[in-house]
């Protein structure tokens, strides 16, 4: 993986966006999706919001806020993309300045919600721009722009295995990666952090990681190599009706018990071939005892110069087999499992081919 010491942040934007306030998912069946987050991933229902053309439920765990929304106002998105992420709300130092930067970078205003601008992101995904809450962070307040009715007895910051949103992986069309990385630099002040190319022989995948100066917003942008044969990223783009969020990565403190608990709650994770752990034992000779536990849980491991990380990916629980989830534990590592990208790609590819 290539780390970029001086990232692009054109337009002179400094700390334009600070953190992800919430991720909003549109669903045909709001109750079923909310049940998955609550019963399988351990989120707690906090509040409801009912509007003229849509209704939402707010779920929280640690610092993560998810909105699950359904209703006539979501139907156009759902017809094109199916169940998935429709909005990633960003807090800003200056909402007006960020909106102006978006328009100067070629983005457009998609609408407003109670005065808060909603701006273009990628594919059908938008970004609601919200004023910074003064450092309290997500979970300290109900998301702005809506009228909420809190559930009686709901905790303001429910605890669980998941601590925060580590990163958002975005699948883009081949050949568009640099364009979107530039857009997120010019419009939102996100700097290029690292880049990676994975060649699996017949197929290839490019990635660029962009990150806010606060370190609280990280997008991993991935795209298929158009010069290679179509593969899983092309299949995602086809099923999703274009670019979209491929997965949400949730940070946990201790991944093996987290995986065990979530597996017991019904989450289906991708399997990892035994040969992966044979090679892992050769790479990390000082972790042979730990690798036994990783093998049993099917958890992946990787290192960089700052430390190591452990990660595992779920299967998509949705009809179109698009959006899925990741659990990640960081012990100093700042990377994204460079050596595991191929393992993930191959695991998803096995699942894809088995389903055809």
CSV table of C-alpha atoms in Angstrom, one decimal:
chain,number,residue,atom,x,y,z
A,1,UNK,CA,0.0,0.0,0.0
A,2,UNK,CA,1.3,3.4,-0.9
A,3,UNK,CA,1.0,6.1,1.8
A,4,UNK,CA,0.7,9.6,0.6
A,5,UNK,CA,2.5,12.1,2.9
A,6,UNK,CA,1.1,15.2,1.4
A,7,UNK,CA,-2.5,14.7,0.4
A,8,UNK,CA,-4.4,16.8,-2.1
A,9,UNK,CA,-6.9,19.2,-0.4
A,10,UNK,CA,-7.5,21.7,-3.1
A,11,UNK,CA,-9.4,25.0,-2.8
A,12,UNK,CA,-7.6,26.0,0.5
A,13,UNK,CA,-10.2,24.1,2.6
A,14,UNK,CA,-8.9,23.4,6.1
A,15,UNK,CA,-10.9,21.1,8.3
A,16,UNK,CA,-14.0,21.6,6.1
A,17,UNK,CA,-15.8,18.6,7.4
A,18,UNK,CA,-15.2,17.0,10.9
A,19,UNK,CA,-17.1,13.8,11.3
A,20,UNK,CA,-19.9,11.6,10.1
A,21,UNK,CA,-23.0,12.6,12.1
A,22,UNK,CA,-25.0,9.6,10.8
A,23,UNK,CA,-25.4,7.2,8.0
A,24,UNK,CA,-29.0,6.9,6.6
A,25,UNK,CA,-30.1,3.7,4.9
A,26,UNK,CA,-33.3,3.5,2.8
A,27,UNK,CA,-35.3,0.2,3.1
A,28,UNK,CA,-38.4,-1.3,1.6
A,29,UNK,CA,-39.1,-2.8,5.0
A,30,UNK,CA,-37.9,-0.4,7.7
A,31,UNK,CA,-38.8,-2.7,10.5
A,32,UNK,CA,-36.9,-5.7,9.0
A,33,UNK,CA,-33.7,-3.7,8.5
A,34,UNK,CA,-33.9,-2.1,11.9
A,35,UNK,CA,-34.5,-5.5,13.4
A,36,UNK,CA,-31.3,-6.7,11.7
A,37,UNK,CA,-29.2,-3.9,13.2
A,38,UNK,CA,-30.8,-4.4,16.6
A,39,UNK,CA,-31.0,-8.2,17.0
A,40,UNK,CA,-28.0,-9.1,14.9
A,41,UNK,CA,-25.5,-6.3,15.2
A,42,UNK,CA,-26.5,-5.1,18.7
A,43,UNK,CA,-27.7,-1.6,18.0
A,44,UNK,CA,-30.4,0.0,20.2
A,45,UNK,CA,-33.4,1.9,18.9
A,46,UNK,CA,-33.3,5.4,20.2
A,47,UNK,CA,-36.0,7.5,18.5
A,48,UNK,CA,-38.6,7.7,15.7
A,49,UNK,CA,-39.2,10.5,13.2
A,50,UNK,CA,-42.3,10.7,11.0
A,51,UNK,CA,-42.4,13.1,8.1
A,52,UNK,CA,-44.8,13.9,5.2
A,53,UNK,CA,-43.3,11.3,2.8
A,54,UNK,CA,-41.0,9.2,4.9
A,55,UNK,CA,-40.4,7.8,8.4
A,56,UNK,CA,-37.2,7.0,10.2
A,57,UNK,CA,-35.9,5.1,13.2
A,58,UNK,CA,-32.6,6.2,14.8
A,59,UNK,CA,-30.3,3.4,16.1
A,60,UNK,CA,-27.1,3.9,18.1
A,61,UNK,CA,-24.2,1.8,19.3
A,62,UNK,CA,-21.1,3.5,20.7
A,63,UNK,CA,-20.5,6.6,18.6
A,64,UNK,CA,-22.3,5.2,15.5
A,65,UNK,CA,-25.6,6.6,14.5
A,66,UNK,CA,-27.7,4.9,11.8
A,67,UNK,CA,-31.0,6.1,10.4
A,68,UNK,CA,-33.3,3.5,8.7
A,69,UNK,CA,-35.9,5.3,6.5
A,70,UNK,CA,-38.8,4.2,4.4
A,71,UNK,CA,-41.8,5.8,2.6
A,72,UNK,CA,-42.7,7.3,-0.7
A,73,UNK,CA,-39.7,9.8,-0.5
A,74,UNK,CA,-37.4,6.8,-0.7
A,75,UNK,CA,-39.0,4.9,-3.6
A,76,UNK,CA,-37.0,6.4,-6.4
A,77,UNK,CA,-33.7,5.5,-4.7
A,78,UNK,CA,-34.9,2.0,-3.8
A,79,UNK,CA,-36.1,1.3,-7.4
A,80,UNK,CA,-32.7,2.1,-8.7
A,81,UNK,CA,-30.4,0.8,-6.0
A,82,UNK,CA,-32.3,-1.4,-3.6
A,83,UNK,CA,-31.8,-1.3,0.2
A,84,UNK,CA,-28.7,0.5,1.1
A,85,UNK,CA,-26.9,3.7,2.1
A,86,UNK,CA,-28.6,6.8,0.7
A,87,UNK,CA,-27.0,9.6,2.8
A,88,UNK,CA,-23.8,10.1,4.8
A,89,UNK,CA,-24.4,13.3,6.9
A,90,UNK,CA,-21.3,15.3,7.6
A,91,UNK,CA,-20.7,18.0,10.3
A,92,UNK,CA,-18.9,21.1,9.1
A,93,UNK,CA,-17.0,24.0,10.6
A,94,UNK,CA,-18.9,26.2,8.2
A,95,UNK,CA,-21.9,24.7,6.3
A,96,UNK,CA,-22.2,27.6,3.8
A,97,UNK,CA,-18.5,27.4,3.0
A,98,UNK,CA,-18.6,23.7,2.4
A,99,UNK,CA,-21.7,24.0,0.2
A,100,UNK,CA,-20.0,26.6,-1.9
A,101,UNK,CA,-16.9,24.4,-2.2
A,102,UNK,CA,-19.1,21.5,-3.4
A,103,UNK,CA,-20.7,23.7,-6.1
A,104,UNK,CA,-17.3,25.1,-7.1
A,105,UNK,CA,-16.0,21.5,-7.4
A,106,UNK,CA,-18.8,20.7,-9.8
A,107,UNK,CA,-21.2,19.1,-7.3
A,108,UNK,CA,-24.8,20.1,-7.0
A,109,UNK,CA,-27.4,20.9,-4.4
A,110,UNK,CA,-29.8,18.0,-4.2
A,111,UNK,CA,-32.2,19.6,-1.7
A,112,UNK,CA,-32.5,20.9,1.8
A,113,UNK,CA,-33.9,19.5,5.1
A,114,UNK,CA,-35.1,22.1,7.6
A,115,UNK,CA,-32.5,24.5,6.1
A,116,UNK,CA,-29.6,22.1,6.0
A,117,UNK,CA,-28.2,21.6,2.5
A,118,UNK,CA,-28.1,18.1,0.9
A,119,UNK,CA,-25.3,17.9,-1.6
A,120,UNK,CA,-24.2,15.4,-4.3
A,121,UNK,CA,-21.9,12.6,-3.3
A,122,UNK,CA,-21.5,9.5,-5.6
A,123,UNK,CA,-24.1,7.5,-7.4
A,124,UNK,CA,-27.4,7.9,-5.6
A,125,UNK,CA,-25.7,8.8,-2.3
A,126,UNK,CA,-25.8,12.3,-1.0
A,127,UNK,CA,-24.4,14.2,2.0
A,128,UNK,CA,-26.5,16.3,4.4
A,129,UNK,CA,-24.3,19.1,5.7
A,130,UNK,CA,-24.8,19.9,9.4
A,131,UNK,CA,-23.2,22.4,11.7
A,132,UNK,CA,-20.5,21.1,14.0
A,133,UNK,CA,-22.0,20.3,17.5
A,134,UNK,CA,-19.1,21.7,19.4
A,135,UNK,CA,-17.1,18.6,19.9
A,136,UNK,CA,-19.8,16.5,21.6
A,137,UNK,CA,-19.8,14.1,18.7
A,138,UNK,CA,-22.5,11.8,17.4
A,139,UNK,CA,-24.7,10.3,20.0
A,140,UNK,CA,-24.7,13.4,22.2
A,141,UNK,CA,-27.7,14.8,20.4
A,142,UNK,CA,-30.5,13.7,18.0
A,143,UNK,CA,-29.7,14.4,14.3
A,144,UNK,CA,-30.7,17.9,13.2
A,145,UNK,CA,-33.3,18.6,10.5
A,146,UNK,CA,-36.0,16.3,11.9
A,147,UNK,CA,-38.5,16.1,14.6
A,148,UNK,CA,-37.7,13.1,16.9
A,149,UNK,CA,-39.8,11.2,19.5
A,150,UNK,CA,-37.4,9.4,21.8
A,151,UNK,CA,-38.3,5.9,22.9
A,152,UNK,CA,-39.0,5.8,26.7
A,153,UNK,CA,-35.9,4.7,28.6
A,154,UNK,CA,-33.7,4.7,25.6
A,155,UNK,CA,-30.0,5.3,26.4
A,156,UNK,CA,-28.4,8.4,24.9
A,157,UNK,CA,-25.2,6.4,24.0
A,158,UNK,CA,-25.9,2.7,24.1
A,159,UNK,CA,-22.8,0.5,24.5
A,160,UNK,CA,-22.0,-2.7,22.8
A,161,UNK,CA,-19.3,-4.4,20.8
A,162,UNK,CA,-19.2,-1.7,18.2
A,163,UNK,CA,-17.4,1.5,19.2
A,164,UNK,CA,-17.3,3.7,16.2
A,165,UNK,CA,-17.5,3.8,12.4
A,166,UNK,CA,-13.9,3.1,11.2
A,167,UNK,CA,-14.4,3.8,7.5
A,168,UNK,CA,-16.9,3.7,4.6
A,169,UNK,CA,-16.0,1.7,1.5
A,170,UNK,CA,-17.3,3.2,-1.7
A,171,UNK,CA,-17.5,1.2,-5.0
A,172,UNK,CA,-17.1,3.5,-8.1
A,173,UNK,CA,-17.0,2.8,-11.8
A,174,UNK,CA,-13.7,1.9,-13.4
A,175,UNK,CA,-11.6,4.9,-14.5
A,176,UNK,CA,-13.4,7.3,-12.2
A,177,UNK,CA,-11.3,6.9,-9.0
A,178,UNK,CA,-9.0,9.9,-9.3
A,179,UNK,CA,-11.9,12.1,-10.3
A,180,UNK,CA,-13.8,11.3,-7.2
A,181,UNK,CA,-10.7,11.5,-5.0
A,182,UNK,CA,-10.2,15.0,-6.4
A,183,UNK,CA,-13.8,15.9,-5.8
A,184,UNK,CA,-13.7,14.9,-2.2
A,185,UNK,CA,-10.6,16.9,-1.7
A,186,UNK,CA,-11.9,20.0,-3.5
A,187,UNK,CA,-15.4,19.9,-2.1
A,188,UNK,CA,-14.9,18.5,1.5
A,189,UNK,CA,-11.3,19.0,2.2
A,190,UNK,CA,-10.5,15.2,2.4
A,191,UNK,CA,-6.9,14.5,1.7
A,192,UNK,CA,-5.5,11.4,-0.1
A,193,UNK,CA,-4.1,9.1,2.5
A,194,UNK,CA,-3.1,6.0,0.6
A,195,UNK,CA,-3.5,4.1,-2.6
A,196,UNK,CA,-3.4,0.4,-3.6
A,197,UNK,CA,-3.7,-1.7,-6.7
A,198,UNK,CA,-4.7,-5.4,-6.4
A,199,UNK,CA,-4.0,-7.6,-9.4
A,200,UNK,CA,-5.7,-11.0,-9.1
A,201,UNK,CA,-4.7,-12.2,-12.6
A,202,UNK,CA,-7.9,-11.9,-14.8
A,203,UNK,CA,-9.3,-9.0,-12.6
A,204,UNK,CA,-7.9,-5.9,-10.9
A,205,UNK,CA,-9.0,-3.4,-8.3
A,206,UNK,CA,-7.8,0.1,-7.7
A,207,UNK,CA,-8.3,1.9,-4.4
A,208,UNK,CA,-7.6,5.4,-2.9
A,209,UNK,CA,-8.3,6.3,0.7
A,210,UNK,CA,-9.3,9.8,1.5
A,211,UNK,CA,-9.5,11.2,5.0
A,212,UNK,CA,-10.5,14.3,6.9
A,213,UNK,CA,-7.9,16.3,8.8
A,214,UNK,CA,-9.9,15.4,12.0
A,215,UNK,CA,-9.3,11.7,11.2
A,216,UNK,CA,-13.0,11.0,11.9
A,217,UNK,CA,-14.1,10.6,8.3
A,218,UNK,CA,-12.4,8.0,6.1
A,219,UNK,CA,-13.7,6.9,2.7
A,220,UNK,CA,-12.0,3.9,1.0
A,221,UNK,CA,-12.7,4.4,-2.7
A,222,UNK,CA,-12.5,1.3,-4.8
A,223,UNK,CA,-13.1,0.7,-8.5
A,224,UNK,CA,-12.5,-2.2,-11.0
A,225,UNK,CA,-9.8,-2.0,-13.5
A,226,UNK,CA,-11.6,-1.5,-16.9
A,227,UNK,CA,-8.7,-3.1,-18.7
A,228,UNK,CA,-9.4,-6.4,-16.9
A,229,UNK,CA,-12.2,-9.0,-17.1
A,230,UNK,CA,-15.4,-8.1,-15.1
A,231,UNK,CA,-15.4,-9.3,-11.5
A,232,UNK,CA,-17.1,-8.7,-8.2
A,233,UNK,CA,-16.9,-4.9,-8.3
A,234,UNK,CA,-18.5,-4.8,-11.7
A,235,UNK,CA,-21.2,-7.2,-10.4
A,236,UNK,CA,-21.8,-4.8,-7.4
A,237,UNK,CA,-22.1,-1.8,-9.8
A,238,UNK,CA,-24.6,-3.8,-11.9
A,239,UNK,CA,-26.7,-5.0,-8.9
A,240,UNK,CA,-26.6,-1.6,-7.3
A,241,UNK,CA,-27.5,0.4,-10.3
A,242,UNK,CA,-24.2,2.3,-10.3
A,243,UNK,CA,-21.8,3.5,-7.6
A,244,UNK,CA,-22.7,3.1,-3.9
A,245,UNK,CA,-21.5,2.2,-0.5
A,246,UNK,CA,-20.0,-1.3,-0.6
A,247,UNK,CA,-19.5,-1.8,3.1
A,248,UNK,CA,-19.5,0.0,6.5
A,249,UNK,CA,-16.6,-0.9,8.7
A,250,UNK,CA,-17.3,-0.9,12.5
A,251,UNK,CA,-14.4,-0.6,15.0
A,252,UNK,CA,-14.4,-3.0,17.9
A,253,UNK,CA,-12.1,-3.5,20.9
A,254,UNK,CA,-11.9,-7.3,20.8
A,255,UNK,CA,-12.9,-8.9,17.5
A,256,UNK,CA,-12.9,-12.6,18.3
A,257,UNK,CA,-15.6,-12.4,21.1
A,258,UNK,CA,-17.4,-9.8,18.9
A,259,UNK,CA,-17.5,-12.2,16.0
A,260,UNK,CA,-18.6,-15.0,18.2
A,261,UNK,CA,-21.4,-13.0,19.7
A,262,UNK,CA,-22.6,-11.6,16.4
A,263,UNK,CA,-22.4,-15.0,14.8
A,264,UNK,CA,-24.7,-16.3,17.6
A,265,UNK,CA,-27.1,-13.4,16.8
A,266,UNK,CA,-27.4,-14.6,13.2
A,267,UNK,CA,-24.8,-12.6,11.3
A,268,UNK,CA,-23.3,-14.5,8.4
A,269,UNK,CA,-19.6,-13.9,7.9
A,270,UNK,CA,-17.4,-14.7,4.9
A,271,UNK,CA,-15.3,-17.9,5.3
A,272,UNK,CA,-11.6,-17.9,5.0
A,273,UNK,CA,-9.7,-20.9,3.5
A,274,UNK,CA,-7.4,-22.8,5.9
A,275,UNK,CA,-4.4,-22.1,3.5
A,276,UNK,CA,-4.7,-18.4,4.5
A,277,UNK,CA,-3.7,-19.2,8.1
A,278,UNK,CA,-0.9,-21.5,6.9
A,279,UNK,CA,0.6,-18.5,5.1
A,280,UNK,CA,-0.2,-16.2,8.0
A,281,UNK,CA,1.8,-18.4,10.3
A,282,UNK,CA,4.8,-18.0,8.0
A,283,UNK,CA,4.4,-14.2,7.8
A,284,UNK,CA,3.8,-13.7,11.5
A,285,UNK,CA,5.9,-16.3,13.2
A,286,UNK,CA,5.6,-14.6,16.6
A,287,UNK,CA,1.8,-14.9,16.5
A,288,UNK,CA,1.4,-18.6,16.1
A,289,UNK,CA,-0.7,-19.0,19.3
A,290,UNK,CA,-2.9,-16.1,18.4
A,291,UNK,CA,-3.4,-17.5,14.8
A,292,UNK,CA,-5.1,-20.6,16.2
A,293,UNK,CA,-7.9,-18.3,17.6
A,294,UNK,CA,-8.0,-16.3,14.4
A,295,UNK,CA,-8.3,-19.5,12.3
A,296,UNK,CA,-11.2,-20.7,14.5
A,297,UNK,CA,-13.1,-17.4,14.1
A,298,UNK,CA,-12.1,-17.0,10.4
A,299,UNK,CA,-10.6,-13.5,11.3
A,300,UNK,CA,-8.0,-11.9,9.0
A,301,UNK,CA,-4.8,-10.2,10.2
A,302,UNK,CA,-2.4,-7.7,8.8
A,303,UNK,CA,0.5,-5.4,9.9
A,304,UNK,CA,1.9,-2.1,9.0
A,305,UNK,CA,4.7,0.0,10.5
A,306,UNK,CA,2.4,1.2,13.3
A,307,UNK,CA,1.0,-2.0,14.5
A,308,UNK,CA,-1.5,-4.7,13.4
A,309,UNK,CA,-5.2,-5.0,12.7
A,310,UNK,CA,-7.7,-7.8,12.7
A,311,UNK,CA,-10.8,-7.8,10.4
A,312,UNK,CA,-13.7,-9.9,9.2
A,313,UNK,CA,-16.5,-9.2,6.6
A,314,UNK,CA,-20.1,-10.2,6.7
A,315,UNK,CA,-22.2,-11.5,3.8
A,316,UNK,CA,-24.8,-9.0,2.5
A,317,UNK,CA,-28.1,-9.5,4.2
A,318,UNK,CA,-30.0,-7.7,1.4
A,319,UNK,CA,-31.8,-9.0,-1.6
A,320,UNK,CA,-29.5,-7.5,-4.2
A,321,UNK,CA,-26.4,-8.8,-2.4
A,322,UNK,CA,-24.8,-5.3,-2.3
A,323,UNK,CA,-24.1,-3.6,1.0
A,324,UNK,CA,-22.2,-5.7,3.7
A,325,UNK,CA,-20.4,-4.9,7.0
A,326,UNK,CA,-16.9,-5.3,8.4
A,327,UNK,CA,-15.7,-5.7,12.0
A,328,UNK,CA,-12.2,-4.3,12.5
A,329,UNK,CA,-9.9,-4.2,15.5
A,330,UNK,CA,-6.9,-1.9,15.5
A,331,UNK,CA,-3.8,-2.4,17.6
A,332,UNK,CA,-1.9,0.7,16.4
A,333,UNK,CA,-2.3,0.0,12.7
A,334,UNK,CA,-3.5,2.9,10.6
A,335,UNK,CA,-3.9,0.9,7.3
A,336,UNK,CA,-6.7,-1.1,5.8
A,337,UNK,CA,-5.4,-4.6,5.6
A,338,UNK,CA,-3.3,-4.3,2.4
A,339,UNK,CA,-2.4,-7.9,2.5
A,340,UNK,CA,-6.0,-8.8,3.2
A,341,UNK,CA,-7.5,-7.0,0.2
A,342,UNK,CA,-6.7,-9.9,-2.0
A,343,UNK,CA,-8.1,-12.4,0.6
A,344,UNK,CA,-11.4,-10.4,0.8
A,345,UNK,CA,-11.6,-10.1,-3.0
A,346,UNK,CA,-11.1,-13.8,-3.4
A,347,UNK,CA,-13.6,-14.6,-0.6
A,348,UNK,CA,-16.3,-12.4,-2.2
A,349,UNK,CA,-15.5,-13.8,-5.6
A,350,UNK,CA,-16.0,-17.4,-4.3
A,351,UNK,CA,-19.4,-16.4,-2.9
A,352,UNK,CA,-20.3,-14.6,-6.1
A,353,UNK,CA,-19.4,-17.6,-8.3
A,354,UNK,CA,-21.2,-20.0,-6.0
A,355,UNK,CA,-24.4,-18.0,-6.4
A,356,UNK,CA,-24.3,-18.0,-10.2
